[in-house]
Coordinates of C-alpha atoms in Angstrom, one line a residue:
Chain A
X18 CA -13.4 34.5 7.0
X19 CA -11.4 36.8 4.7
X20 CA -8.2 35.4 3.4
X21 CA -5.0 37.1 2.2
X22 CA -5.2 37.2 -1.6
X23 CA -1.5 37.7 -2.1
X24 CA -0.8 34.5 0.0
X25 CA -3.3 32.6 -2.2
X26 CA -1.8 33.8 -5.4
X27 CA 1.8 32.9 -4.2
X28 CA 0.6 29.4 -3.1
X29 CA -1.1 28.8 -6.4
X30 CA 1.9 30.0 -8.4
X31 CA 4.1 27.6 -6.3
X32 CA 1.9 24.7 -6.8
X33 CA 1.4 25.4 -10.5
X34 CA 5.1 25.8 -11.3
X35 CA 5.8 22.8 -9.2
X36 CA 3.3 20.6 -11.0
X37 CA 4.9 21.6 -14.4
X38 CA 8.4 20.7 -13.1
X39 CA 7.1 17.5 -11.5
X40 CA 6.0 16.2 -15.0
X41 CA 9.5 16.5 -16.3
X42 CA 11.6 13.4 -16.9
X43 CA 14.6 14.6 -15.2
X44 CA 14.7 13.4 -11.6
X45 CA 16.2 16.6 -10.3
X46 CA 13.6 18.8 -12.0
X47 CA 10.8 16.6 -10.6
X48 CA 12.4 17.1 -7.1
X49 CA 12.4 20.8 -7.6
X50 CA 8.8 20.5 -8.6
X51 CA 8.1 18.5 -5.5
X52 CA 9.8 21.1 -3.3
X53 CA 7.8 24.0 -4.9
X54 CA 4.5 22.1 -4.5
X55 CA 5.3 21.2 -0.9
X56 CA 5.9 24.8 0.0
X57 CA 2.8 25.8 -1.8
X58 CA 0.7 23.3 0.2
X59 CA 2.4 24.5 3.4
X60 CA 1.3 28.0 2.5
X61 CA -2.2 26.7 2.1
X62 CA -2.1 25.5 5.7
X63 CA -0.9 29.0 6.9
X64 CA -3.8 30.6 4.9
X65 CA -6.2 28.2 6.4
X66 CA -5.1 28.9 9.9
X67 CA -7.0 32.3 9.9
X68 CA -5.9 35.8 10.6
X69 CA -2.3 36.4 11.9
X70 CA -1.8 37.1 15.5
X71 CA 0.9 37.2 18.0
X72 CA 3.1 34.1 18.5
X73 CA 1.2 31.1 19.8
X74 CA 3.3 30.7 22.9
X75 CA 1.8 31.0 26.3
X76 CA 3.2 33.9 28.1
X77 CA 4.6 35.6 25.1
X78 CA 1.5 37.3 23.8
X79 CA 0.9 41.0 24.4
X80 CA -2.8 40.6 24.9
X81 CA -3.6 40.7 21.2
X82 CA -5.3 37.8 19.4
X83 CA -3.1 34.7 19.3
X84 CA -2.3 32.8 16.1
X85 CA -3.6 29.3 15.8
X86 CA -0.9 27.0 16.9
X87 CA -2.1 23.7 15.3
X88 CA -1.4 24.6 11.7
X89 CA 2.0 25.8 12.6
X90 CA 2.8 22.5 14.2
X91 CA 1.5 20.7 11.2
X92 CA 3.5 22.8 8.8
X93 CA 6.6 22.2 10.9
X94 CA 6.0 18.5 10.7
X95 CA 5.3 18.6 7.0
X96 CA 8.5 20.5 6.4
X97 CA 10.6 18.0 8.3
X98 CA 9.0 15.1 6.3
X99 CA 9.6 17.0 3.0
X100 CA 13.2 17.4 4.0
X101 CA 13.5 13.7 4.6
X102 CA 11.9 12.8 1.3
X103 CA 14.1 15.4 -0.5
X104 CA 17.2 13.7 1.0
X105 CA 16.0 10.3 -0.2
X106 CA 15.3 11.6 -3.7
X107 CA 18.7 13.2 -3.9
X108 CA 20.3 10.0 -2.9
X109 CA 18.3 8.2 -5.5
X110 CA 19.3 10.7 -8.2
X111 CA 22.9 10.4 -7.2
X112 CA 22.7 6.6 -7.4
X113 CA 21.0 6.9 -10.8
X114 CA 23.9 9.0 -11.9
X115 CA 26.3 6.5 -10.7
X116 CA 24.8 3.5 -12.4
X117 CA 23.5 5.1 -15.5
X118 CA 25.3 8.5 -15.9
X119 CA 21.8 9.9 -16.3
X120 CA 19.0 11.2 -14.0
X121 CA 16.2 10.8 -16.7
X122 CA 13.5 8.3 -15.9
X123 CA 13.9 5.5 -18.5
X124 CA 11.0 3.5 -20.1
X125 CA 9.9 0.2 -18.5
X126 CA 11.5 -2.5 -20.6
X127 CA 9.0 -5.1 -19.7
X128 CA 6.0 -2.9 -20.7
X129 CA 7.8 -2.0 -23.9
X130 CA 8.3 -5.6 -24.7
X131 CA 4.7 -6.5 -24.3
X132 CA 3.7 -3.5 -26.4
X133 CA 6.2 -4.6 -29.1
X134 CA 4.7 -8.1 -29.0
X135 CA 1.2 -6.9 -29.5
X136 CA 2.4 -4.7 -32.4
X137 CA 4.1 -7.7 -34.0
X138 CA 0.8 -9.5 -33.8
X139 CA -1.1 -6.6 -35.3
X140 CA 1.6 -5.6 -37.8
X141 CA 0.1 -2.1 -37.7
X142 CA 2.5 0.7 -38.3
X143 CA 0.1 3.4 -36.8
X144 CA -0.3 1.6 -33.5
X145 CA 3.5 1.8 -33.0
X146 CA 3.5 5.5 -32.5
X147 CA 0.6 5.5 -30.0
X148 CA 2.0 2.7 -27.8
X149 CA 5.4 4.4 -27.9
X150 CA 3.8 7.5 -26.3
X151 CA 1.9 5.5 -23.7
X152 CA 5.0 3.7 -22.5
X153 CA 6.7 7.0 -22.1
X154 CA 3.9 8.3 -20.0
X155 CA 3.7 5.3 -17.8
X156 CA 7.4 5.5 -17.0
X157 CA 7.2 9.1 -16.2
Chain B
X202 CA 2.8 -0.5 19.6
X203 CA 4.6 2.2 17.5
X204 CA 7.4 2.8 19.9
X205 CA 8.5 -0.7 20.1
X206 CA 9.4 -1.2 16.5
X207 CA 11.0 2.2 16.4
X208 CA 13.3 1.3 19.3
X209 CA 14.0 -1.9 17.5
X210 CA 14.9 0.0 14.4
X211 CA 17.3 2.1 16.3
X212 CA 18.9 -0.9 17.9
X213 CA 19.2 -2.8 14.7
X214 CA 20.8 0.2 13.1
X215 CA 23.2 0.5 15.9
X216 CA 24.1 -3.2 15.5
X217 CA 24.5 -2.8 11.7
X218 CA 27.5 -5.0 11.6
X219 CA 26.1 -7.9 13.6
X220 CA 23.6 -9.7 11.7
X221 CA 22.7 -12.1 14.5
X222 CA 21.9 -9.2 16.9
X223 CA 19.8 -7.6 14.3
X224 CA 17.8 -10.8 13.7
X225 CA 17.2 -11.4 17.4
X226 CA 16.0 -7.8 18.0
X227 CA 13.7 -7.7 15.0
X228 CA 12.2 -11.2 15.8
X229 CA 11.6 -10.2 19.4
X230 CA 9.9 -6.9 18.4
X231 CA 7.7 -8.5 15.9
X232 CA 6.7 -11.3 18.1
X233 CA 5.9 -8.8 20.8
X234 CA 3.8 -6.7 18.4
X235 CA 1.8 -9.8 17.4
X236 CA 1.1 -10.6 21.1
X237 CA 0.0 -7.0 21.8
X238 CA -2.1 -7.0 18.7
X239 CA -3.9 -10.1 19.9
X240 CA -4.5 -8.5 23.3
X241 CA -5.8 -5.4 21.6
X242 CA -8.1 -7.3 19.3
X243 CA -9.5 -9.0 22.4
X244 CA -10.0 -5.7 24.2
X245 CA -11.5 -4.0 21.3
X246 CA -13.9 -6.8 20.6
X247 CA -15.1 -7.2 24.1
X248 CA -14.8 -3.8 25.6
X249 CA -15.3 -1.4 22.7
X250 CA -12.7 0.9 21.1
X251 CA -9.6 1.5 23.1
X252 CA -8.5 5.2 23.1
X253 CA -5.2 6.8 24.2
X254 CA -4.9 10.6 24.4
X255 CA -1.2 11.1 23.8
X256 CA 0.4 13.6 26.1
X257 CA -2.9 14.1 28.0
X258 CA -4.3 16.6 25.6
X259 CA -8.0 16.5 24.9
X260 CA -9.3 15.4 21.5
X261 CA -9.6 19.0 20.3
X262 CA -6.0 19.8 20.3
X263 CA -3.9 16.6 20.8
X264 CA -3.2 13.4 19.1
X265 CA -5.5 10.6 19.7
X266 CA -4.8 6.9 19.2
X267 CA -7.9 4.8 18.7
X268 CA -8.0 1.0 18.2
X269 CA -11.4 -0.3 17.3
X270 CA -12.3 -3.7 15.9
X271 CA -11.3 -2.9 12.4
X272 CA -7.9 -1.4 13.4
X273 CA -7.2 -4.3 15.7
X274 CA -7.9 -6.8 13.0
X275 CA -5.7 -5.0 10.5
X276 CA -2.8 -4.7 13.1
X277 CA -2.8 -8.4 13.9
X278 CA -2.9 -9.5 10.3
X279 CA -0.1 -7.2 9.4
X280 CA 2.0 -8.3 12.4
X281 CA 1.6 -12.0 11.5
X282 CA 2.5 -11.3 7.9
X283 CA 5.5 -9.2 8.8
X284 CA 6.7 -11.9 11.2
X285 CA 6.5 -14.5 8.4
X286 CA 8.3 -12.3 6.0
X287 CA 11.0 -11.6 8.5
X288 CA 11.6 -15.2 9.3
X289 CA 11.7 -15.9 5.5
X290 CA 14.3 -13.2 5.0
X291 CA 16.3 -14.6 7.9
X292 CA 15.9 -18.1 6.6
X293 CA 17.3 -17.2 3.2
X294 CA 20.6 -16.7 4.9
X295 CA 22.8 -13.7 4.6
X296 CA 20.4 -11.4 2.8
X297 CA 20.6 -12.3 -0.8
X298 CA 19.2 -9.0 -1.8
X299 CA 22.3 -7.7 -3.6
X300 CA 22.3 -9.7 -6.8
X301 CA 25.5 -8.1 -8.1
X302 CA 27.7 -9.1 -5.2
X303 CA 28.3 -12.6 -4.0
X304 CA 25.0 -12.6 -2.0
X305 CA 26.9 -13.0 1.2
X306 CA 27.2 -9.5 2.2
X307 CA 24.3 -8.7 4.5
X308 CA 22.6 -5.3 3.8
X309 CA 22.4 -3.9 7.2
X310 CA 19.6 -1.5 6.4
X311 CA 17.0 -4.2 5.8
X312 CA 16.0 -4.8 9.3
X313 CA 15.6 -1.2 10.5
X314 CA 13.7 -0.4 7.3
X315 CA 11.3 -3.4 7.9
X316 CA 10.8 -2.3 11.5
X317 CA 10.1 1.4 10.5
X318 CA 7.7 0.0 8.1
X319 CA 5.9 -2.0 10.8
X320 CA 5.8 1.2 12.9
X321 CA 4.4 3.2 10.0
X322 CA 1.7 0.7 9.1
X323 CA 0.6 0.4 12.8
X324 CA 0.5 4.2 13.2
X325 CA -1.7 4.4 10.2
X326 CA -4.1 1.9 11.5
X327 CA -4.4 3.4 15.0
X328 CA -4.3 7.1 14.3
X329 CA -7.3 9.1 15.3
X330 CA -6.7 12.2 13.3
X331 CA -5.9 13.0 9.7
X332 CA -2.5 14.5 10.1
X333 CA -1.3 11.6 12.2
X334 CA -2.5 9.3 9.4
X335 CA -0.3 11.4 7.0
X336 CA 2.7 11.0 9.3
X337 CA 2.1 7.2 9.4
X338 CA 2.0 7.2 5.6
X339 CA 5.2 9.0 5.3
X340 CA 6.9 6.7 7.8
X341 CA 5.9 3.6 5.9
X342 CA 6.6 5.3 2.6
X343 CA 10.2 6.3 3.4
X344 CA 10.8 2.8 4.8
X345 CA 9.4 1.3 1.6
X346 CA 11.5 3.6 -0.6
X347 CA 14.5 2.2 1.1
X348 CA 13.3 -1.4 0.8
X349 CA 12.5 -1.0 -2.8
X350 CA 15.8 0.4 -3.8
X351 CA 18.0 -2.0 -1.7
X352 CA 21.2 -2.6 -3.3
X353 CA 20.7 0.2 -5.8
X354 CA 20.9 -1.8 -9.0
X355 CA 19.9 -0.2 -12.3
X356 CA 16.5 -2.0 -12.4
X357 CA 15.7 -1.0 -8.9
X358 CA 16.7 2.6 -9.2
X359 CA 14.4 2.8 -12.3
X360 CA 11.5 1.2 -10.5
X361 CA 12.1 3.2 -7.5
X362 CA 12.0 6.5 -9.3
X363 CA 8.6 5.8 -10.6
X364 CA 7.3 4.6 -7.3
X365 CA 8.9 7.5 -5.3
X366 CA 7.6 10.2 -7.5
X367 CA 4.0 8.8 -7.6
X368 CA 4.0 8.4 -3.8
X369 CA 5.3 11.9 -3.3
X370 CA 2.6 13.3 -5.5
X371 CA -0.2 11.4 -3.7
X372 CA 1.2 12.5 -0.4
X373 CA 1.1 16.1 -1.5
X374 CA -2.5 15.7 -2.5
X375 CA -3.3 14.2 0.8
X376 CA -1.5 17.0 2.6
X377 CA -3.3 19.7 0.7
X378 CA -6.6 17.9 1.4
X379 CA -5.7 18.0 5.2
X380 CA -5.0 21.7 4.9
X381 CA -8.4 22.3 3.3
X382 CA -10.1 20.2 5.9
X383 CA -8.5 22.2 8.6
X384 CA -9.4 25.5 7.0
X385 CA -13.0 24.4 6.5
X386 CA -13.6 22.9 9.9
X387 CA -10.9 24.0 12.3
X388 CA -10.0 20.4 13.4
X389 CA -8.3 17.3 12.0
X390 CA -9.5 14.9 14.6
X391 CA -11.5 12.3 12.8
X392 CA -14.3 12.0 15.4
X393 CA -14.7 15.8 15.7
X394 CA -14.6 16.1 11.9
X395 CA -17.5 13.6 11.5
X396 CA -19.6 16.0 13.5
X397 CA -18.4 19.3 12.0
X398 CA -18.5 18.1 8.4
X399 CA -22.2 17.8 8.8
X400 CA -22.4 21.5 9.5
X401 CA -20.7 22.9 6.4
X402 CA -22.1 23.0 2.8
X403 CA -22.4 19.8 1.0
X404 CA -20.3 21.0 -2.0
X405 CA -17.3 21.7 0.2
X406 CA -17.6 18.3 1.8
X407 CA -17.8 16.7 -1.5
X408 CA -14.6 18.4 -2.6
X409 CA -12.7 17.4 0.5
X410 CA -13.9 13.8 0.1
X411 CA -12.8 13.7 -3.5
X412 CA -9.3 15.0 -2.6
X413 CA -8.9 12.5 0.2
X414 CA -10.1 9.7 -2.0
X415 CA -7.7 10.6 -4.8
X416 CA -4.8 10.6 -2.3
X417 CA -5.8 7.2 -0.9
X418 CA -6.7 5.7 -4.2
X419 CA -3.1 6.3 -5.6
X420 CA -1.8 4.5 -2.5
X421 CA -4.3 1.7 -2.9
X422 CA -3.6 1.4 -6.7
X423 CA -7.2 2.0 -7.8
X424 CA -7.5 1.8 -11.6
X425 CA -6.7 5.2 -13.2
X426 CA -3.9 5.6 -10.6
X427 CA -2.5 2.0 -10.6
X428 CA 0.1 2.2 -13.3
X429 CA 2.9 2.6 -10.8
X430 CA 2.4 -0.7 -9.0
X431 CA 3.2 -3.3 -11.7
X432 CA 6.1 -1.1 -12.7
X433 CA 7.8 -1.0 -9.4
X434 CA 7.0 -4.1 -7.4
X435 CA 8.5 -6.9 -9.5
X436 CA 12.0 -5.6 -9.3
X437 CA 12.3 -5.9 -5.6
X438 CA 13.6 -9.0 -3.8
X439 CA 11.0 -11.6 -2.8
X440 CA 10.4 -10.8 0.9
X441 CA 10.2 -7.1 0.1
X442 CA 7.7 -7.5 -2.6
X443 CA 5.7 -9.8 -0.4
X444 CA 5.3 -7.3 2.4
X445 CA 4.6 -4.6 0.0
X446 CA 2.0 -6.6 -1.8
X447 CA 0.3 -7.6 1.4
X448 CA 0.4 -4.4 3.3
X449 CA 1.1 -1.1 1.4
X450 CA -1.9 -1.0 -0.8
X451 CA -4.1 -2.2 2.0
X452 CA -3.1 0.7 4.1
X453 CA -4.7 2.9 1.4
X454 CA -7.7 0.8 1.4
X455 CA -7.9 1.0 5.2
X456 CA -7.7 4.8 5.0
X457 CA -10.6 4.8 2.5
X458 CA -12.8 2.6 4.7
X459 CA -12.1 4.8 7.7
X460 CA -12.7 8.1 6.0
X461 CA -15.7 7.0 4.0
X462 CA -17.6 5.5 6.9
X463 CA -16.6 7.9 9.6
X464 CA -16.4 11.3 7.9
X465 CA -18.6 11.2 4.8
X466 CA -21.7 9.2 5.4
X467 CA -23.8 11.8 3.6
X468 CA -21.5 13.0 0.8
X469 CA -20.2 9.7 -0.7
X470 CA -19.1 8.9 -4.3
X471 CA -20.5 5.5 -4.3
X472 CA -21.2 5.4 -8.1
X473 CA -17.8 6.8 -8.9
X474 CA -16.2 4.2 -6.5
X475 CA -18.2 1.4 -8.1
X476 CA -17.1 2.4 -11.6
X477 CA -13.5 2.6 -10.4
X478 CA -13.8 -0.8 -8.7
X479 CA -15.1 -2.3 -11.9
X480 CA -12.4 -0.9 -14.1
X481 CA -9.7 -1.8 -11.5
X482 CA -10.9 -5.4 -11.5
X483 CA -11.1 -5.8 -15.3
X484 CA -8.1 -3.8 -16.4
X485 CA -6.0 -5.3 -13.7
X486 CA -6.8 -8.9 -14.6
X487 CA -6.5 -8.2 -18.3
X488 CA -3.0 -6.9 -17.6
X489 CA -2.2 -10.0 -15.6
X490 CA -3.2 -12.3 -18.5
X491 CA -0.8 -10.5 -20.8
X492 CA 2.3 -11.1 -18.6
X493 CA 4.9 -13.8 -19.0
X494 CA 6.7 -13.1 -15.8
X495 CA 4.9 -14.5 -12.7
X496 CA 5.9 -11.6 -10.5
X497 CA 4.4 -9.2 -12.9
X498 CA 1.3 -11.3 -13.3
X499 CA 0.9 -11.4 -9.5
X500 CA 1.3 -7.6 -9.3
X501 CA -1.5 -7.2 -11.8
X502 CA -3.8 -9.6 -10.0
X503 CA -3.0 -7.5 -6.9
X504 CA -4.3 -4.4 -8.7
X505 CA -7.3 -6.3 -9.9
X506 CA -8.3 -7.6 -6.5
X507 CA -8.1 -4.1 -5.0
X508 CA -11.2 -3.7 -7.1
X509 CA -13.1 -6.2 -4.9
X510 CA -12.2 -4.2 -1.8
X511 CA -13.4 -0.9 -3.3
X512 CA -16.5 -2.7 -4.4
X513 CA -17.2 -3.5 -0.8
X514 CA -16.5 -0.1 0.5
X515 CA -18.7 1.5 -2.3
X516 CA -21.7 -0.7 -1.4
X517 CA -21.5 0.9 2.1
X518 CA -23.9 -1.6 3.7
X519 CA -22.8 -3.5 6.8
X520 CA -22.6 -6.7 4.8
X521 CA -20.6 -5.2 2.1
X522 CA -18.1 -3.6 4.5
X523 CA -17.8 -6.9 6.5
X524 CA -17.1 -8.8 3.3
X525 CA -14.5 -6.2 2.3
X526 CA -12.8 -6.4 5.7
X527 CA -12.8 -10.2 5.5
X528 CA -11.4 -10.0 2.0
X529 CA -8.7 -7.6 3.1
X530 CA -7.6 -10.1 5.7
X531 CA -7.7 -12.9 3.2
X532 CA -6.0 -11.0 0.5
X533 CA -3.1 -9.7 2.7
X534 CA -2.3 -13.3 3.7
X535 CA -2.7 -14.9 0.3
X536 CA -0.8 -12.3 -1.7
X537 CA 2.1 -12.2 0.7
X538 CA 2.2 -16.0 0.6
X539 CA 2.2 -16.0 -3.2
X540 CA 5.2 -13.6 -3.4
X541 CA 7.0 -15.6 -0.9
X542 CA 6.4 -18.8 -2.9
X543 CA 7.7 -17.0 -5.9
X544 CA 10.8 -16.4 -4.1
X545 CA 11.0 -20.1 -3.7
X546 CA 10.3 -20.6 -7.4
X547 CA 13.1 -18.2 -8.2
X548 CA 15.4 -20.2 -6.1
X549 CA 14.5 -23.5 -7.7
X550 CA 14.1 -22.3 -11.2
X551 CA 16.5 -19.4 -11.3
X552 CA 13.8 -17.1 -12.8
X553 CA 10.2 -16.1 -12.4
X554 CA 9.7 -15.8 -16.1
X555 CA 7.4 -18.6 -17.4
X556 CA 9.2 -18.8 -20.6
X557 CA 12.3 -19.9 -18.8
X558 CA 10.6 -22.3 -16.5
X559 CA 9.2 -25.8 -16.8
X560 CA 8.4 -29.0 -15.1
X561 CA 8.8 -27.6 -11.7
X562 CA 6.1 -30.0 -10.3
X563 CA 8.5 -32.8 -10.8
X564 CA 11.7 -31.0 -9.8
X565 CA 10.2 -29.7 -6.6
X566 CA 6.8 -31.0 -5.6
X567 CA 6.9 -29.1 -2.3
X568 CA 7.0 -25.7 -4.0
X569 CA 4.3 -27.0 -6.3
X570 CA 2.0 -27.7 -3.4
X571 CA 2.9 -24.4 -1.7
X572 CA 2.1 -22.5 -4.9
X573 CA -1.0 -24.3 -5.8
X574 CA -2.9 -23.8 -2.5
X575 CA -2.7 -20.0 -2.2
X576 CA -3.1 -19.7 -6.0
X577 CA -6.4 -21.5 -5.9
X578 CA -7.3 -19.4 -2.8
X579 CA -6.5 -16.2 -4.8
X580 CA -8.8 -17.4 -7.6
X581 CA -11.5 -18.0 -5.2
X582 CA -12.1 -21.8 -5.6
X583 CA -14.4 -23.2 -2.9
X584 CA -13.8 -24.0 0.0
X585 CA -11.0 -21.4 0.3
X586 CA -11.4 -18.1 2.1
X587 CA -11.1 -16.2 -1.1
X588 CA -14.3 -17.9 -2.3
X589 CA -16.1 -17.0 1.0
X590 CA -15.0 -13.4 0.7
X591 CA -16.1 -13.2 -2.8
X592 CA -19.5 -14.8 -2.1
X593 CA -20.0 -12.3 0.7
X594 CA -19.3 -9.4 -1.7
X595 CA -21.6 -10.8 -4.4
X596 CA -24.4 -11.3 -1.8
X597 CA -24.0 -7.8 -0.6
X598 CA -24.1 -6.5 -4.2
X599 CA -27.2 -8.4 -4.9
X600 CA -28.8 -7.1 -1.7
X601 CA -28.2 -3.5 -2.8
X602 CA -29.8 -4.3 -6.1
X603 CA -29.0 -1.2 -8.1
X604 CA -28.1 -1.9 -11.7
X605 CA -24.5 -0.7 -11.2
X606 CA -24.0 -3.0 -8.3
X607 CA -25.4 -5.9 -10.3
X608 CA -22.9 -5.0 -13.2
X609 CA -20.2 -5.2 -10.6
X610 CA -21.4 -8.6 -9.3
X611 CA -21.1 -9.8 -12.9
X612 CA -17.7 -8.1 -13.2
X613 CA -16.4 -9.7 -10.1
X614 CA -17.4 -13.2 -11.2
X615 CA -15.8 -12.6 -14.5
X616 CA -12.6 -11.4 -12.8
X617 CA -12.5 -14.5 -10.6
X618 CA -12.7 -16.6 -13.6
X619 CA -10.1 -14.6 -15.4
X620 CA -7.9 -14.9 -12.3
X621 CA -8.3 -18.6 -12.4
X622 CA -7.2 -18.6 -16.0
X623 CA -4.2 -16.5 -15.3
X624 CA -3.1 -18.5 -12.4
X625 CA -3.8 -21.8 -14.2
X626 CA -1.8 -20.6 -17.1
X627 CA 1.1 -19.9 -15.0
X628 CA 0.7 -23.2 -13.2
X629 CA 0.6 -25.1 -16.4
X630 CA 3.6 -23.3 -18.0
X631 CA 5.8 -23.3 -15.0
X632 CA 5.0 -26.5 -13.3
X633 CA 3.8 -28.9 -15.9
X634 CA 5.2 -27.9 -19.3
X635 CA 8.3 -29.6 -20.7
X636 CA 11.6 -28.6 -19.4
X637 CA 12.9 -26.9 -22.5
X638 CA 14.9 -24.3 -20.6
X639 CA 16.9 -26.9 -18.8
X640 CA 15.9 -26.0 -15.3
X641 CA 18.1 -28.0 -13.0
X642 CA 16.3 -27.2 -9.7
X643 CA 19.6 -26.2 -8.1
X644 CA 18.8 -22.5 -8.4
X645 CA 20.9 -19.6 -9.8
X646 CA 24.6 -19.5 -9.4
X647 CA 25.6 -16.8 -7.1
X648 CA 29.1 -16.2 -5.8
X649 CA 30.2 -19.6 -6.9
X650 CA 27.6 -21.7 -5.1
X651 CA 24.0 -22.5 -5.7
X652 CA 21.2 -21.1 -3.6
X653 CA 19.3 -24.2 -2.8
X654 CA 16.0 -24.5 -0.9
X655 CA 16.3 -24.9 2.8
X656 CA 14.1 -25.3 5.8
X657 CA 14.8 -21.6 6.6
X658 CA 12.7 -20.4 3.6
X659 CA 10.3 -23.3 3.4
X660 CA 9.0 -23.2 7.0
X661 CA 7.8 -19.5 7.0
X662 CA 6.2 -20.0 3.6
X663 CA 4.5 -23.1 4.6
X664 CA 3.3 -21.4 7.8
X665 CA 1.8 -18.7 5.9
X666 CA 0.0 -21.2 3.6
X667 CA -1.3 -22.7 6.7
X668 CA -2.5 -19.4 8.1
X669 CA -4.3 -18.9 4.8
X670 CA -6.0 -22.3 5.2
X671 CA -6.9 -21.5 8.8
X672 CA -8.7 -18.5 7.6
X673 CA -11.0 -20.9 5.8
X674 CA -11.4 -23.1 8.9
X675 CA -12.0 -20.1 11.1
X676 CA -14.0 -18.2 8.6
X677 CA -17.2 -18.3 10.8
X678 CA -15.8 -16.5 13.8
X679 CA -13.7 -14.3 11.7
X680 CA -16.6 -13.2 9.6
X681 CA -18.5 -12.5 12.8
X682 CA -15.8 -10.2 14.0
X683 CA -15.7 -8.5 10.6
X684 CA -19.4 -8.1 10.7
X685 CA -19.2 -6.5 14.2
X686 CA -16.4 -4.3 13.0
X687 CA -18.5 -3.2 10.0
X688 CA -21.5 -2.6 12.2
X689 CA -19.4 -0.3 14.4
X690 CA -18.3 1.5 11.2
X691 CA -21.8 2.1 9.9
X692 CA -23.2 3.1 13.3
X693 CA -20.2 5.4 14.1
X694 CA -21.5 5.8 17.6
X695 CA -19.0 3.6 19.4
X696 CA -16.1 5.4 17.8
X697 CA -17.4 8.8 18.5
X698 CA -18.3 8.0 22.1
X699 CA -14.9 6.4 22.8
X700 CA -13.1 9.5 21.5
X701 CA -15.3 12.3 22.6
X702 CA -17.0 10.8 25.6
X703 CA -20.7 10.9 26.0
X704 CA -20.8 14.4 24.4
X705 CA -20.0 12.7 21.2
X706 CA -23.3 11.2 20.9
X707 CA -25.2 13.2 18.2

C-alpha cells in the first residue's frame, strides 16, 4: 500500500509540535499540545484508511472506488471525545486561574516535603539540586 | 448494562436539586446492575461467552459486546464495590465533599459522575473491539476527572491537572496504536485481530503490542508510568478515592490481560513485563514506607500491588492468569475497603496524617477492627484472600521456573513483608501510640458541628469488610471460576467461536 507522504509529514509535525507543547508547565500550552497531537493522530487514521475514494455513503458514489467508512467513523468519534476533554481542561484552567491566579502546574507539596526530610537527614548540599529537579518533573 | 447507568446519570442530572431523588435513582441503577452482572456471570460460566452484535452488524464492521467469564467476574466485582461506595457517600449525609463550605451543600454532580463512571467501566469490560475499549476508557476518564476535582479547591485542581494531563497523553498513545492496528490489519475487532495479527510480520506486531502496552500501563500505574497516582489520589474525598483505587487502575490491568492473551500470544514482552512488575512492586512499597499520611501510604501500596497483577499476566500460564484474576478481585475489594475505612479514620481523628493521630484503638475500637482486617488482608496474612492470591502467584512463578520468574517470586515475598511493615507502622502510630495530638474522636469541625460517625457510613464499610472476608471463605469456588476464566483466555477458542461463529476456529 502506498501512502501519501505529505499527509505523513503533516501528521508527524503535528504530533511533534504537540508533544513539545505538552511538556510545558502552562496548562493552556499543554492543552494546545494535546489538540495538535490529537489532530495528528486523527490524521494517522486517515492515512491508514487507504487510498481516497468517493464518499462512503450508499447511493452517493459514482461507481468509482469508495473510501473506507470505518476510519472516518472512528475519527469522528475521536474528535467528539477530544472536544469534550478540551472543554474539561479549559474549565480546569479557568478554575485554576480563579483559585490561584495562575495556570502553571505547581509542585506537589507532600513530595517536596519528603524530599526535604531526606535532605535534612543527609545534610548534602548537592542532593538538594537534584531532588529539586525531580519534584519539578513529577509535577509536570 | 451500559444504557442503564447512562439513563440513571441523565435522570440524576435532571434532578440535580433533589438529593433524595438522585439517591433513589442511583441506588436502583446500581442494584439493578449488580443483579444483571450476577445473571451474566452465571450465563457466561455455564453457557460460554455471551455475545451481542450491536445494531445487527456482523463482526467485521459493527460493534460487538462480549461477556466471557473474566468480563463477568470483573463486572460483578465492580458493581458490588460501586454499590458500597454509593451507600457510603449517601450515608455520610449531605455530600461533605466541599471542605470549604459548610459541608451541607450537596454537590449535584456527584451521582451522575459516579453513574457515568459505572457505565464507562462496564463498557470497557464488555467491549469486543479496540475502539469501543477506547470509548469506554474515555467515558470513565471524563467521569473520573469530574470526581477528582469535585468542589474545585486549590489542592484538587493541582492534583487534577497532573492526572488529567497524564490520562490524556496515555489516551492519545492508545488512540495512535488503534490507528496503526487498523492500518496494519484492516480491523479493530479483537477476535478478528487475533487471527489477522498472525499473518503480518512479527516486528510490526511487536510494535503494536508495545504501544498498546504503554497506553494501558499508564492507566494501570505500572512503575515507570506510576508517578501520577500517588500525586492525584490522596486529595480526593474518601468515597471517590475508594472507587478510583478499586477500579480505575484495574481497568488498565483488565485491558492488558485481554490484549495480551487474545491478540499477542506469539509476540509477547514477558521479560519486559516481569521486570516492570518487579520494579513496580519494590519502588511502590518503598514509596509507601516513606509516607506519613495514610492516604498516600495506601496509594503507594496500590501501585506496589499492581506489580503482582502484572506478574501474573507476564507469567502467561493458566495458573498465573487465574491467580492474577483472583488477585484482581481481592485487590479491588480490599483497596476500596481500606480507603473507605480511611474516610472513617478522618471522621474520627480529623486527619489521615499519622503524625496527627494517636490512640484511635481506644477512642474508636470499631474503626480499629474495620481497619485491621482489610489491612492484614492487604499484607497477605493467612488465612485471608490476599494470602491465597499471593500463594497462587508464587506457585505459578515457581512452576514457570525461569530465573527472572524466581527473582520475582522473591520480590513478591519481600514486597508482602514490606507491606506488612508499612501497614503495621500505620497501625501502631495511628491506633496505639500516645494521643499527643489531642484527638477527641469527635471529628473535624465543619460548619459549626462535628462530623461524627454514624450507621450510614459504618454499615457500608463493614459490609465491604465482610465481602472481603467472604472472598476468603468462598476462595475455593472463586478460584475455580478464575481458573476456568484463565483457561478460556489461554485457549482463545471459546472467545473466537462465540464472536466469529464456527468460522472462527483456526
